[in-house]
Coordinates of C-alpha atoms in Angstrom, one line a residue:
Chain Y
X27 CA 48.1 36.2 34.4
X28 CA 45.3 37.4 36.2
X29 CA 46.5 40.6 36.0
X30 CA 46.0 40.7 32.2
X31 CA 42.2 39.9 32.7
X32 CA 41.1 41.8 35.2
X33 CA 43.1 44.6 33.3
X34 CA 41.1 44.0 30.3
X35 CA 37.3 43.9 32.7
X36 CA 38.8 47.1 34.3
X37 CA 39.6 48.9 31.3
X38 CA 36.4 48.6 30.2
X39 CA 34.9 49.6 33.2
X40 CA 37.2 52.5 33.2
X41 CA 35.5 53.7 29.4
X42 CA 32.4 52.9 30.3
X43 CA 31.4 53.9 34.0
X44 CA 32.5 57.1 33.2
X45 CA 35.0 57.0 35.9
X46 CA 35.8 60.9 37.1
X47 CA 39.3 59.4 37.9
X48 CA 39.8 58.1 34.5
X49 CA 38.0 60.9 32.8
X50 CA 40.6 63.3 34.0
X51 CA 43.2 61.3 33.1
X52 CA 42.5 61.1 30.0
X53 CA 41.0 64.8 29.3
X54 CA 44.8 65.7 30.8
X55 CA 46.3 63.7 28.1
X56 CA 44.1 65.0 25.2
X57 CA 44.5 68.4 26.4
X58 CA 48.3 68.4 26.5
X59 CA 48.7 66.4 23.7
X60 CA 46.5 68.3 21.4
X61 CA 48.1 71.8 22.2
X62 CA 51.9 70.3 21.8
X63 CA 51.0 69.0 18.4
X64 CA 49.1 72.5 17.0
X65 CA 52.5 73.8 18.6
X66 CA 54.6 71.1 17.1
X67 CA 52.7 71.6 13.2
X68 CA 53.2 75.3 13.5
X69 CA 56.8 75.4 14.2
X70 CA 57.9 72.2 12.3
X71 CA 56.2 72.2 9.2
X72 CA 58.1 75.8 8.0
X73 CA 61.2 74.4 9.2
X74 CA 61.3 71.4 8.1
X75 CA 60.3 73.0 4.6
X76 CA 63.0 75.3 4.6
X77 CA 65.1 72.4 5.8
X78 CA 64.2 70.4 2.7
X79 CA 63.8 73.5 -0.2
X80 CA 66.3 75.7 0.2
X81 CA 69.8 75.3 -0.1
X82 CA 72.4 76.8 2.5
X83 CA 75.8 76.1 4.1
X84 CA 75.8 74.0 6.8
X85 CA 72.9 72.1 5.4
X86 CA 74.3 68.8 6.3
X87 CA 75.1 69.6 9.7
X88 CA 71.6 70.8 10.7
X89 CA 69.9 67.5 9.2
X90 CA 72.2 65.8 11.1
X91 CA 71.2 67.9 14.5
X92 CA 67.9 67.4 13.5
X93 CA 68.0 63.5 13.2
X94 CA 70.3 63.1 16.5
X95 CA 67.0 65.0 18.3
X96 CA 64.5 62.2 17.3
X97 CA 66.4 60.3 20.0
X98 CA 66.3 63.0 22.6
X99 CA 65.4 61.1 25.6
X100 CA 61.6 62.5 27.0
X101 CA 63.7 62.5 31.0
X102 CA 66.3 64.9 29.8
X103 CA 63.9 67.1 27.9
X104 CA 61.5 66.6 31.4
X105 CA 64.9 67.4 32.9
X106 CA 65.7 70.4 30.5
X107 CA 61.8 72.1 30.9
X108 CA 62.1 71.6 34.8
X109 CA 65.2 73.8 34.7
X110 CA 63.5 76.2 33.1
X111 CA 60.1 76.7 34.4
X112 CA 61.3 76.6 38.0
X113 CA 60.9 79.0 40.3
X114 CA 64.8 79.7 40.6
X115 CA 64.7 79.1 36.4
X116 CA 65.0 81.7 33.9
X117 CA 61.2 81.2 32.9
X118 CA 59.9 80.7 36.6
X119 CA 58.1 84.1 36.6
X120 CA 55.4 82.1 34.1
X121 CA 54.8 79.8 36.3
X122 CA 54.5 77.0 34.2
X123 CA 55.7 74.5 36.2
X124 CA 53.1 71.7 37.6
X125 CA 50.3 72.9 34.5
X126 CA 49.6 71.7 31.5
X127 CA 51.0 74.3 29.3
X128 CA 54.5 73.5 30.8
X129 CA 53.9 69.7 30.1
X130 CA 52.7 71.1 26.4
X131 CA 56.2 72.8 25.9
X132 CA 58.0 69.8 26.7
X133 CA 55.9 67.7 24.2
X134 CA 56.8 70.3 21.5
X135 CA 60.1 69.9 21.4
X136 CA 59.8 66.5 21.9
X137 CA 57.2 66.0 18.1
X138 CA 59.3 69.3 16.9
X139 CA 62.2 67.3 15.6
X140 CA 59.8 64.4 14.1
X141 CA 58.0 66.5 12.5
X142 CA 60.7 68.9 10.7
X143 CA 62.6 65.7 9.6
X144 CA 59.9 64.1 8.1
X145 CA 58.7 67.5 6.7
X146 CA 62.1 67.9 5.0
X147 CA 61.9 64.8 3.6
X148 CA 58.8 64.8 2.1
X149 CA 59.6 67.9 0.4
X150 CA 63.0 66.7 -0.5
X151 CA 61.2 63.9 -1.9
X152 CA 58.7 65.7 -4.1
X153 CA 59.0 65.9 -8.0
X154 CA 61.8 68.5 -8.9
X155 CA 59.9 70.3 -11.4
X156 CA 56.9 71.1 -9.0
X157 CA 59.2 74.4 -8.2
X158 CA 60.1 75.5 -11.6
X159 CA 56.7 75.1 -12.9
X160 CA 55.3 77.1 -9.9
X161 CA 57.5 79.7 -10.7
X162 CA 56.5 80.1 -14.2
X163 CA 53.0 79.9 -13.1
X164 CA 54.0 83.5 -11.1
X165 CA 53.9 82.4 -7.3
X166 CA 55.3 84.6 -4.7
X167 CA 57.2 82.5 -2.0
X168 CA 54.3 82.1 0.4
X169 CA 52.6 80.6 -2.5
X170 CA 55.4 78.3 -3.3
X171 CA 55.6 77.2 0.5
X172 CA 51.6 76.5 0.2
X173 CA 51.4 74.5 -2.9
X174 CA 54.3 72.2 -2.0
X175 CA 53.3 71.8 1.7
X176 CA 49.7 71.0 0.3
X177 CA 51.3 68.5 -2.2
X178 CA 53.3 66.6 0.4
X179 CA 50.1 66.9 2.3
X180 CA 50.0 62.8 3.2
X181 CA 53.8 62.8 3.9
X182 CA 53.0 65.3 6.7
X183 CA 50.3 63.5 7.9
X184 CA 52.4 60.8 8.6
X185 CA 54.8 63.1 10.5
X186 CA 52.3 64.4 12.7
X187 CA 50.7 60.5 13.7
X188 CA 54.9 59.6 14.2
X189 CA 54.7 62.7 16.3
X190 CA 51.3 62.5 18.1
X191 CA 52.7 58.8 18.8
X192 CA 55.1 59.9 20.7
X193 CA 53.7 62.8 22.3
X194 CA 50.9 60.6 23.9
X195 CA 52.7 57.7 25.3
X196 CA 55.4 59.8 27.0
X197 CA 56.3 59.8 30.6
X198 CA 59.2 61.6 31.3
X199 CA 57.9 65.1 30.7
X200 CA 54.5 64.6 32.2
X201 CA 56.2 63.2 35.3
X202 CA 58.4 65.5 35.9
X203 CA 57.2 69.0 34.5
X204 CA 53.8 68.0 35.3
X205 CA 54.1 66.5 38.7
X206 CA 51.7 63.7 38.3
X207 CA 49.0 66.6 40.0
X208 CA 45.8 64.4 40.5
X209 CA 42.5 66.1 38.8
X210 CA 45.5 68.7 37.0
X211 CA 48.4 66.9 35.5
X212 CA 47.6 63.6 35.9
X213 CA 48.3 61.9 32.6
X214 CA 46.7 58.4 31.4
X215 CA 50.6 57.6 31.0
X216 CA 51.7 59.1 34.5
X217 CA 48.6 57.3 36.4
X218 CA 50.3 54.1 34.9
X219 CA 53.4 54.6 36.3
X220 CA 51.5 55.3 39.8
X221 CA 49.7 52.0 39.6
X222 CA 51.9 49.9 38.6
X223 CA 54.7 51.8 41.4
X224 CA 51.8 50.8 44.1
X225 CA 51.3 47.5 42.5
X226 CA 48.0 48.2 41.5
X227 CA 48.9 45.9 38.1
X228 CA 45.1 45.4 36.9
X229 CA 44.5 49.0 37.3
X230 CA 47.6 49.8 35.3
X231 CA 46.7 47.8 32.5
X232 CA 42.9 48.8 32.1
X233 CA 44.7 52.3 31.9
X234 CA 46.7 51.0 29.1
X235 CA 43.7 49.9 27.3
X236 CA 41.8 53.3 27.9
X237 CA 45.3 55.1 26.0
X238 CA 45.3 52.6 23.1
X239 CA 41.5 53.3 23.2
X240 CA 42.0 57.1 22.9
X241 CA 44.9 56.2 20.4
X242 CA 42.8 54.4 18.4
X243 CA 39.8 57.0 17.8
X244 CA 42.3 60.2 17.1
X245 CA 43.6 57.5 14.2
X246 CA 40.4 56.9 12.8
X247 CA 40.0 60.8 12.9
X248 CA 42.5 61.0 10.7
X249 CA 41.7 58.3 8.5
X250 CA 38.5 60.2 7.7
X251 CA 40.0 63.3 6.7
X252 CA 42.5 61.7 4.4
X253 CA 39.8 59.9 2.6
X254 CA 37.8 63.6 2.6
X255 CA 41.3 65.2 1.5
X256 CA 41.5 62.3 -1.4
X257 CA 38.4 62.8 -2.6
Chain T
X26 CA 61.9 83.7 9.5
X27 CA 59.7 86.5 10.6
X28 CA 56.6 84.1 10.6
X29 CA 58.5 81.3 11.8
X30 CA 58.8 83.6 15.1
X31 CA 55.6 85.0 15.3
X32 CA 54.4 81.3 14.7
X33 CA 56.6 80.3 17.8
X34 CA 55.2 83.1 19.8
X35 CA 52.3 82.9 19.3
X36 CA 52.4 79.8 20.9
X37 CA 53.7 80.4 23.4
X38 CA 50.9 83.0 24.3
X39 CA 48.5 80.4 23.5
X40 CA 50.0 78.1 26.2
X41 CA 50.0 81.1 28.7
X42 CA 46.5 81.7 27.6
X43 CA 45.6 78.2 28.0
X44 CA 46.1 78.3 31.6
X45 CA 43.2 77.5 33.6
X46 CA 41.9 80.7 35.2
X47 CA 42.4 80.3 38.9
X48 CA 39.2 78.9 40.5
X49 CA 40.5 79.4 44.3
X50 CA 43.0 79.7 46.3
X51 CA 46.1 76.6 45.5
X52 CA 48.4 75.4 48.3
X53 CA 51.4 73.5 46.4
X54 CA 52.8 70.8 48.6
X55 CA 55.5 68.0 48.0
X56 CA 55.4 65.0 50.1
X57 CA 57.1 61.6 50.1
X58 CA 55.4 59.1 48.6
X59 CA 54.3 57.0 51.8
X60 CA 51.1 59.9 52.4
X61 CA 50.4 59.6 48.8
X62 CA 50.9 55.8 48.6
X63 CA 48.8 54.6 52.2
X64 CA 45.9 56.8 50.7
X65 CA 46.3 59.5 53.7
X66 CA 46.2 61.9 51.1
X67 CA 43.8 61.5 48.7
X68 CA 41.2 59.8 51.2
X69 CA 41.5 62.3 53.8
X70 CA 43.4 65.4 54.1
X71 CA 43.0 66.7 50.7
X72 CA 38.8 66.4 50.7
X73 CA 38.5 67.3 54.1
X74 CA 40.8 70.4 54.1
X75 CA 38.7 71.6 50.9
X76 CA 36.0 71.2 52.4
X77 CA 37.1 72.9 56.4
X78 CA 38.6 75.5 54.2
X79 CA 38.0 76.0 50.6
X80 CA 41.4 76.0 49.8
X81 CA 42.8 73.5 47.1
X82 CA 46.1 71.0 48.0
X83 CA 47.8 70.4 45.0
X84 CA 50.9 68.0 45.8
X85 CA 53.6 66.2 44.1
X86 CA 54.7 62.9 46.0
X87 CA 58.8 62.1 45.5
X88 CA 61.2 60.9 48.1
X89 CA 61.3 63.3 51.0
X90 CA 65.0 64.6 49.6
X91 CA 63.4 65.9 46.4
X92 CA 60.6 67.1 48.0
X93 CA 63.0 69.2 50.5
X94 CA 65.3 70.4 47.1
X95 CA 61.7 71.3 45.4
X96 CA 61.1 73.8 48.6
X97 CA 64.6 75.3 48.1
X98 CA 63.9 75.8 44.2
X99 CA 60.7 77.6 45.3
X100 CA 58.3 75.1 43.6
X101 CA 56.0 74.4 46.7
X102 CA 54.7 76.7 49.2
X103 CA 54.6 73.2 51.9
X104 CA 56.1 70.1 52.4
X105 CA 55.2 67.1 54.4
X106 CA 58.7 65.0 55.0
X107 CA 60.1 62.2 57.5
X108 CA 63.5 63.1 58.1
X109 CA 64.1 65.2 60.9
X110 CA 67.9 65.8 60.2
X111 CA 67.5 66.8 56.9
X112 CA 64.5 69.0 57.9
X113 CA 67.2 70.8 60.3
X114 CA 69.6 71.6 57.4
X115 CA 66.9 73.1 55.2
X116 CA 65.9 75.3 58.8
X117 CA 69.2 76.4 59.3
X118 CA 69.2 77.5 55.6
X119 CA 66.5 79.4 56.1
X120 CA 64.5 77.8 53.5
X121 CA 62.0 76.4 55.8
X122 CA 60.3 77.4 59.0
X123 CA 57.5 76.8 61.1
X124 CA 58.6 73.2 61.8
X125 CA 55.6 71.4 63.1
X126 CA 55.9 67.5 64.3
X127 CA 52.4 66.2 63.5
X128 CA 51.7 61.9 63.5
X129 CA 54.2 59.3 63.9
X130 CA 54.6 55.4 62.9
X131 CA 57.8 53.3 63.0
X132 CA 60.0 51.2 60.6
X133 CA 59.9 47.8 59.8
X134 CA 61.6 45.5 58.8
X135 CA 60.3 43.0 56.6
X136 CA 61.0 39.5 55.0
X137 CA 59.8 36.2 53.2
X138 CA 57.5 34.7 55.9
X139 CA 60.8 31.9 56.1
X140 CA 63.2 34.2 56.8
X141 CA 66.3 32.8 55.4
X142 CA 68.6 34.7 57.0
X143 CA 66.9 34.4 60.4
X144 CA 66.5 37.5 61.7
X145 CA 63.4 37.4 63.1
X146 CA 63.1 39.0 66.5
X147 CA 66.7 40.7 66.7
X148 CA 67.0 44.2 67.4
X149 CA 68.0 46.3 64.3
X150 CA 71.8 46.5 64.2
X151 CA 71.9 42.9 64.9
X152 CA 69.6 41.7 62.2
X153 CA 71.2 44.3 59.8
X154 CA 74.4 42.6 60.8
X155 CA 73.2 39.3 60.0
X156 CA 71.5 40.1 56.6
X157 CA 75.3 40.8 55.7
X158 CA 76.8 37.6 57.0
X159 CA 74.3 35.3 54.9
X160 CA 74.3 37.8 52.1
X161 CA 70.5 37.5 52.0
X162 CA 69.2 39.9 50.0
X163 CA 68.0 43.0 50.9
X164 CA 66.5 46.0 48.7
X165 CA 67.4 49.4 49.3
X166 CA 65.0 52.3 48.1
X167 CA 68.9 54.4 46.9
X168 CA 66.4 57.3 45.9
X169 CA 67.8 59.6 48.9
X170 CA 64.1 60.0 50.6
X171 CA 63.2 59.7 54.3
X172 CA 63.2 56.3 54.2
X173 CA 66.4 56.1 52.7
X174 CA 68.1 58.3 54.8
X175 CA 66.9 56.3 57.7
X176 CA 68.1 53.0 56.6
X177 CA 71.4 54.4 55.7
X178 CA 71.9 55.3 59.4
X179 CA 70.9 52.0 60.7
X180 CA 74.0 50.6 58.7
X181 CA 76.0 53.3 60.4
X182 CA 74.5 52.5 63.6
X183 CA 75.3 49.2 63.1
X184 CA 79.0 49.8 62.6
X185 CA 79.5 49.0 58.9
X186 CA 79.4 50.6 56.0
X187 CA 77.0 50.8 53.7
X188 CA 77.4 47.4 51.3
X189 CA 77.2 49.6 48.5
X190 CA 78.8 47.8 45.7
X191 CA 77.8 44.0 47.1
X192 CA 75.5 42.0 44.8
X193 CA 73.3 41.3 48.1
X194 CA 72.7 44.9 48.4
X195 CA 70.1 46.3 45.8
X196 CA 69.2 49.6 44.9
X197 CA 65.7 50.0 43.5
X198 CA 65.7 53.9 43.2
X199 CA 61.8 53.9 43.2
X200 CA 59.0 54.5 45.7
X201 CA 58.3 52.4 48.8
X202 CA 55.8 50.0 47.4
X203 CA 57.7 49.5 44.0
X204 CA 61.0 48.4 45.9
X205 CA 58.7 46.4 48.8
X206 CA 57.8 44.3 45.7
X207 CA 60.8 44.1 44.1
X208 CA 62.3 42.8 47.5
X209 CA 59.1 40.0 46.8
X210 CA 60.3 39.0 43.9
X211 CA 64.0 38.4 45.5
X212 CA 62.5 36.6 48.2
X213 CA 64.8 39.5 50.0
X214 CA 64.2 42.1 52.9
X215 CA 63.7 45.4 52.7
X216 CA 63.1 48.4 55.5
X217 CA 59.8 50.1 55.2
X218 CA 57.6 53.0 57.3
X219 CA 55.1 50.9 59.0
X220 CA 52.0 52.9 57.3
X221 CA 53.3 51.6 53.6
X222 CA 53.7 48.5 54.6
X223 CA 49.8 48.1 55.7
X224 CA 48.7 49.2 52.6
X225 CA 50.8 46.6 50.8
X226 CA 49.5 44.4 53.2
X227 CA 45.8 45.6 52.2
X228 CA 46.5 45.3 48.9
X229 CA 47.9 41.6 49.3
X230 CA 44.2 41.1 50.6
X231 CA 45.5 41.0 54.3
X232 CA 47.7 38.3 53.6
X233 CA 51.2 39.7 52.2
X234 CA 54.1 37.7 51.2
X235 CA 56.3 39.8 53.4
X236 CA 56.1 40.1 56.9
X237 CA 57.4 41.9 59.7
X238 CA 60.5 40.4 61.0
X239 CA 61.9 43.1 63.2
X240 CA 60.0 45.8 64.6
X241 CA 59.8 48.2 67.9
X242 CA 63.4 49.1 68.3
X243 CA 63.2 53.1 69.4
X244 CA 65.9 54.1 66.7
X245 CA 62.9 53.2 64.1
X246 CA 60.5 55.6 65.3
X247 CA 59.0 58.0 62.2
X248 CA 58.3 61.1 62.6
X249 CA 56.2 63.2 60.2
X250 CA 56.4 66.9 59.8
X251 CA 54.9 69.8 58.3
X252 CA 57.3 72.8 56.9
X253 CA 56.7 76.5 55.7
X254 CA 58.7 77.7 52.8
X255 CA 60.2 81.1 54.0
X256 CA 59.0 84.2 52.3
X257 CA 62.6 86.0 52.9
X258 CA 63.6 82.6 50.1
X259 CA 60.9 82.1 47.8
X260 CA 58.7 85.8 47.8
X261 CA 56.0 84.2 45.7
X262 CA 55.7 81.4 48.1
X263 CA 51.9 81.3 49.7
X264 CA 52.9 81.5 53.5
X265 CA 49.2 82.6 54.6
X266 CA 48.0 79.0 53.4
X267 CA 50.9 77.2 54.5
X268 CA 50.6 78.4 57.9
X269 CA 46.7 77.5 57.9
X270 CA 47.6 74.0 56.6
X271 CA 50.0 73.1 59.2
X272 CA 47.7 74.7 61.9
X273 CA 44.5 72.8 60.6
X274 CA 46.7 69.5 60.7
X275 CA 47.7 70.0 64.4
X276 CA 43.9 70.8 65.1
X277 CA 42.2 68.0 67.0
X278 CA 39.4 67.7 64.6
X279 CA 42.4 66.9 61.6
X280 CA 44.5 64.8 64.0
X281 CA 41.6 62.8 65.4
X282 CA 40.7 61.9 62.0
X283 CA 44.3 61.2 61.4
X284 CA 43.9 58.7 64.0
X285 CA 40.8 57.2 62.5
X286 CA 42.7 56.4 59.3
X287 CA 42.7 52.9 59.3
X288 CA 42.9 49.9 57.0
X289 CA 42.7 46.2 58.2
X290 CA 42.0 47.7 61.4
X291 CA 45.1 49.5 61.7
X292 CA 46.0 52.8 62.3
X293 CA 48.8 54.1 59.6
X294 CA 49.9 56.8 61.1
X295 CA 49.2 57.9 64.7
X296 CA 48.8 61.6 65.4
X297 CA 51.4 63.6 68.0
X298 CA 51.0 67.3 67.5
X299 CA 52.2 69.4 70.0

């Protein structure tokens, strides 16, 4: 039990001191997190709105690909990346592996499929005369893409906090493409999994806190611009 | 479809771009996770050899069999491992060189302070054999590093087989101090390197719930060594600075301070370059 509140002094502590440790942590986490998810937005927002507008063969079969990877396990895509960005790998002449680019490129396929589900079924879900009434209005298809993305603007929001949800509290991928590289890849998530390994319990909690913390503020970020976008 | 790929591209030159600009020269190393663990690492050799030399460690602590397989895939330019067998097939396959012994401790091994199966004081095959009779438990690190490896050939040397599939017998397949606390919770035994085990202690406040039980038996002596991945292998691998690591650690400024590293007064590792 002790653990718990010396967790909850430390995490303070953690915030406050300005703790380089910490700081890196968590600027690592940020960093990684914030490039998957622009990488994540730009490639799954088009698909997943050609996923849910356009009609095709085969339709079926790809929403059901695409639901069966929101369970992709973050070890076997960690596993997957490693393969690739190795030096041996096909991609080891990048050299990707142990940075946080690499650990970036993990995350995005790991929001990717979040985000082009919940994309398609946004605009799956959207009145069926938005597109019929854009077409008489004269819009090219870049148009047509623009004005429904923009009106399922909220569902997507909600795709991308699923998403970013995800992203940040993964460990798989930052363990094992990153290498847990203190001052480099050292995630708030992967120093966890260090502390609590050396029994360090306290230390591992306060780290908790510092994540929810950093959870937390991005949320409120986002509240703000919804009530901006409402407005 | 066009801009979906230019989209994905672009990304990826993005990432690429994103990459830090190289402040210095970076030695990559994997280790097992007792340096990292015992605070060798990031206490000593990693400021100290950036400061002697300007040169940057960057290293990734797993079990001493990944860290050899990591070498072979050309990840790491240097590893720092404790199992000399397994060392010698990555030598003969030419994937390392420059095999440098460089500090020492022993194994341990370590129990509730009752010791329920009462093995205190036995030599290792003995104790091992013992451990089986009563079906005490005992927890086994299973993660193929150093340690591992070691404790597997006790059994052998012991004359039985590994007990595998008994419920007695279990495999953590995490890091020293994880399975050390594990074995805690089981009120069971485990086998640890004698460096790991003072940090535990440390962290225990000097006053661990496990304690040596069996200790000093020459087949549990630990050596730790320094390896060069080969150039003729891995071309992009940095020989230049692995060579200077491994030199700097066998210098007598490095292995004094080595020697120095201490924590409840004791040394964790104690330094042997030739």
């Amino acid at each position: 039990m002790d653990y718990l509140l010396e967790g909850f002094s430390q995490g303070f502590m953690l915030l406050f001191s300005g703790d380089p440790e910490a700081y890196s942590a968590i600027w690592a986490t940020v960093y990684a997190s914030t490039l998957s998810m622009i990488c994540s937005m730009a490639i799954g927002v088009p698909l997943g709105f050609l996923l849910g507008y356009k009609k095709f063969p085969g339709k079926k079969v790809v929403r059901t690909i695409v639901d069966t990877l929101l369970s992709f396990p973050t070890v076997v895509i960690g596993l997957v990346v490693y393969a690739f960005l190795t030096r041996n790998g096909p991609l080891g002449g990048t050299g990707l592996l142990f940075t946080i680019p690499g650990m970036a490129i993990g995350q995005t396929l790991l929001g990717l499929p979040i985000i082009v589900a919940m994309t398609a079924n946004a605009v799956e879900g959207l009145d069926k005369r938005l597109p019929m009434t854009l077409i008489t209005l004269g819009a090219n298809p870049g148009q047509m893409m623009w004005a429904t993305v923009l009106e399922a603007r909220y569902s997507i929001m909600l795709a991308a906090m699923a998403a970013y949800g995800r992203i940040v509290s993964e460990v798989g991928i930052s363990m094992m493409v990153g290498g847990n590289i203190k001052w480099h890849t050292r995630t708030i998530t992967t120093a966890i999994a260090l502390e609590t390994g050396k029994g360090e319990f306290a230390v591992g909690i306060a780290l908790g806190m510092v994540l929810l913390t950093v959870a937390l503020l991005v949320n409120i970020g986002a509240a703000g611009l919804k009530k901006r976008a409402v407005q | 479809m066009k801009r979906l790929l230019i989209a994905a591209l672009s990304c990826l030159i993005a990432m690429v771009m994103a990459l830090p600009a190289l402040a210095g020269p970076t030695l990559m190393m994997a280790t097992t996770t007792s340096t990292a663990n015992t605070g060798l690492l990031d206490e000593l050799i990693v400021p100290k050899f950036m400061k002697d030399t300007g040169i940057e460690i960057k290293y990734v602590a797993v079990g001493t069999g990944k860290a050899l397989k990591m070498a072979e895939n050309c990840d790491v330019d240097v590893v720092l491992v404790h199992a000399p067998a397994a060392e010698k097939a990555y030598v003969d396959k030419g994937v390392l060189i420059d095999r440098k012994e460089l500090m020492y401790n022993d194994f341990v091994i370590i129990g509730p302070a009752s010791d329920p199966a009462g093995v205190k004081g036995m030599d290792v095959a003995q104790a091992l054999k013992t451990i089986a009779e009563k079906q005490a438990v005992f927890a086994s690190r299973g993660d193929n590093s150093g340690t591992h490896k070691k404790e597997l050939s006790l059994w052998k040397a012991a004359g039985m087989a590994v007990p595998e599939k008994d419920a007695w017998y279990i495999q953590t397949g995490q890091g020293m101090l994880p399975t050390i606390n594990i074995a805690n919770e089981k009120n069971g035994y485990t086998m640890t390197d004698r460096g790991t085990y003072i940090k535990y202690a440390d962290t225990k406040g000097g006053n661990p719930p496990l304690v040596v039980l069996v200790e000093g038996d020459k087949v549990l002596f630990n050596q730790y060594s320094a390896l060069a991945v080969n150039t003729a292998k891995c071309k992009d691998a940095q020989y230049d600075l692995a060579t200077k690591f491994i030199n700097w650690m066998a210098s007598p400024d490095t292995q004094k301070a080595i020697g120095d590293f201490k924590l409840l007064g004791k040394k964790l590792f104690i330094p042997n370059a030739q």
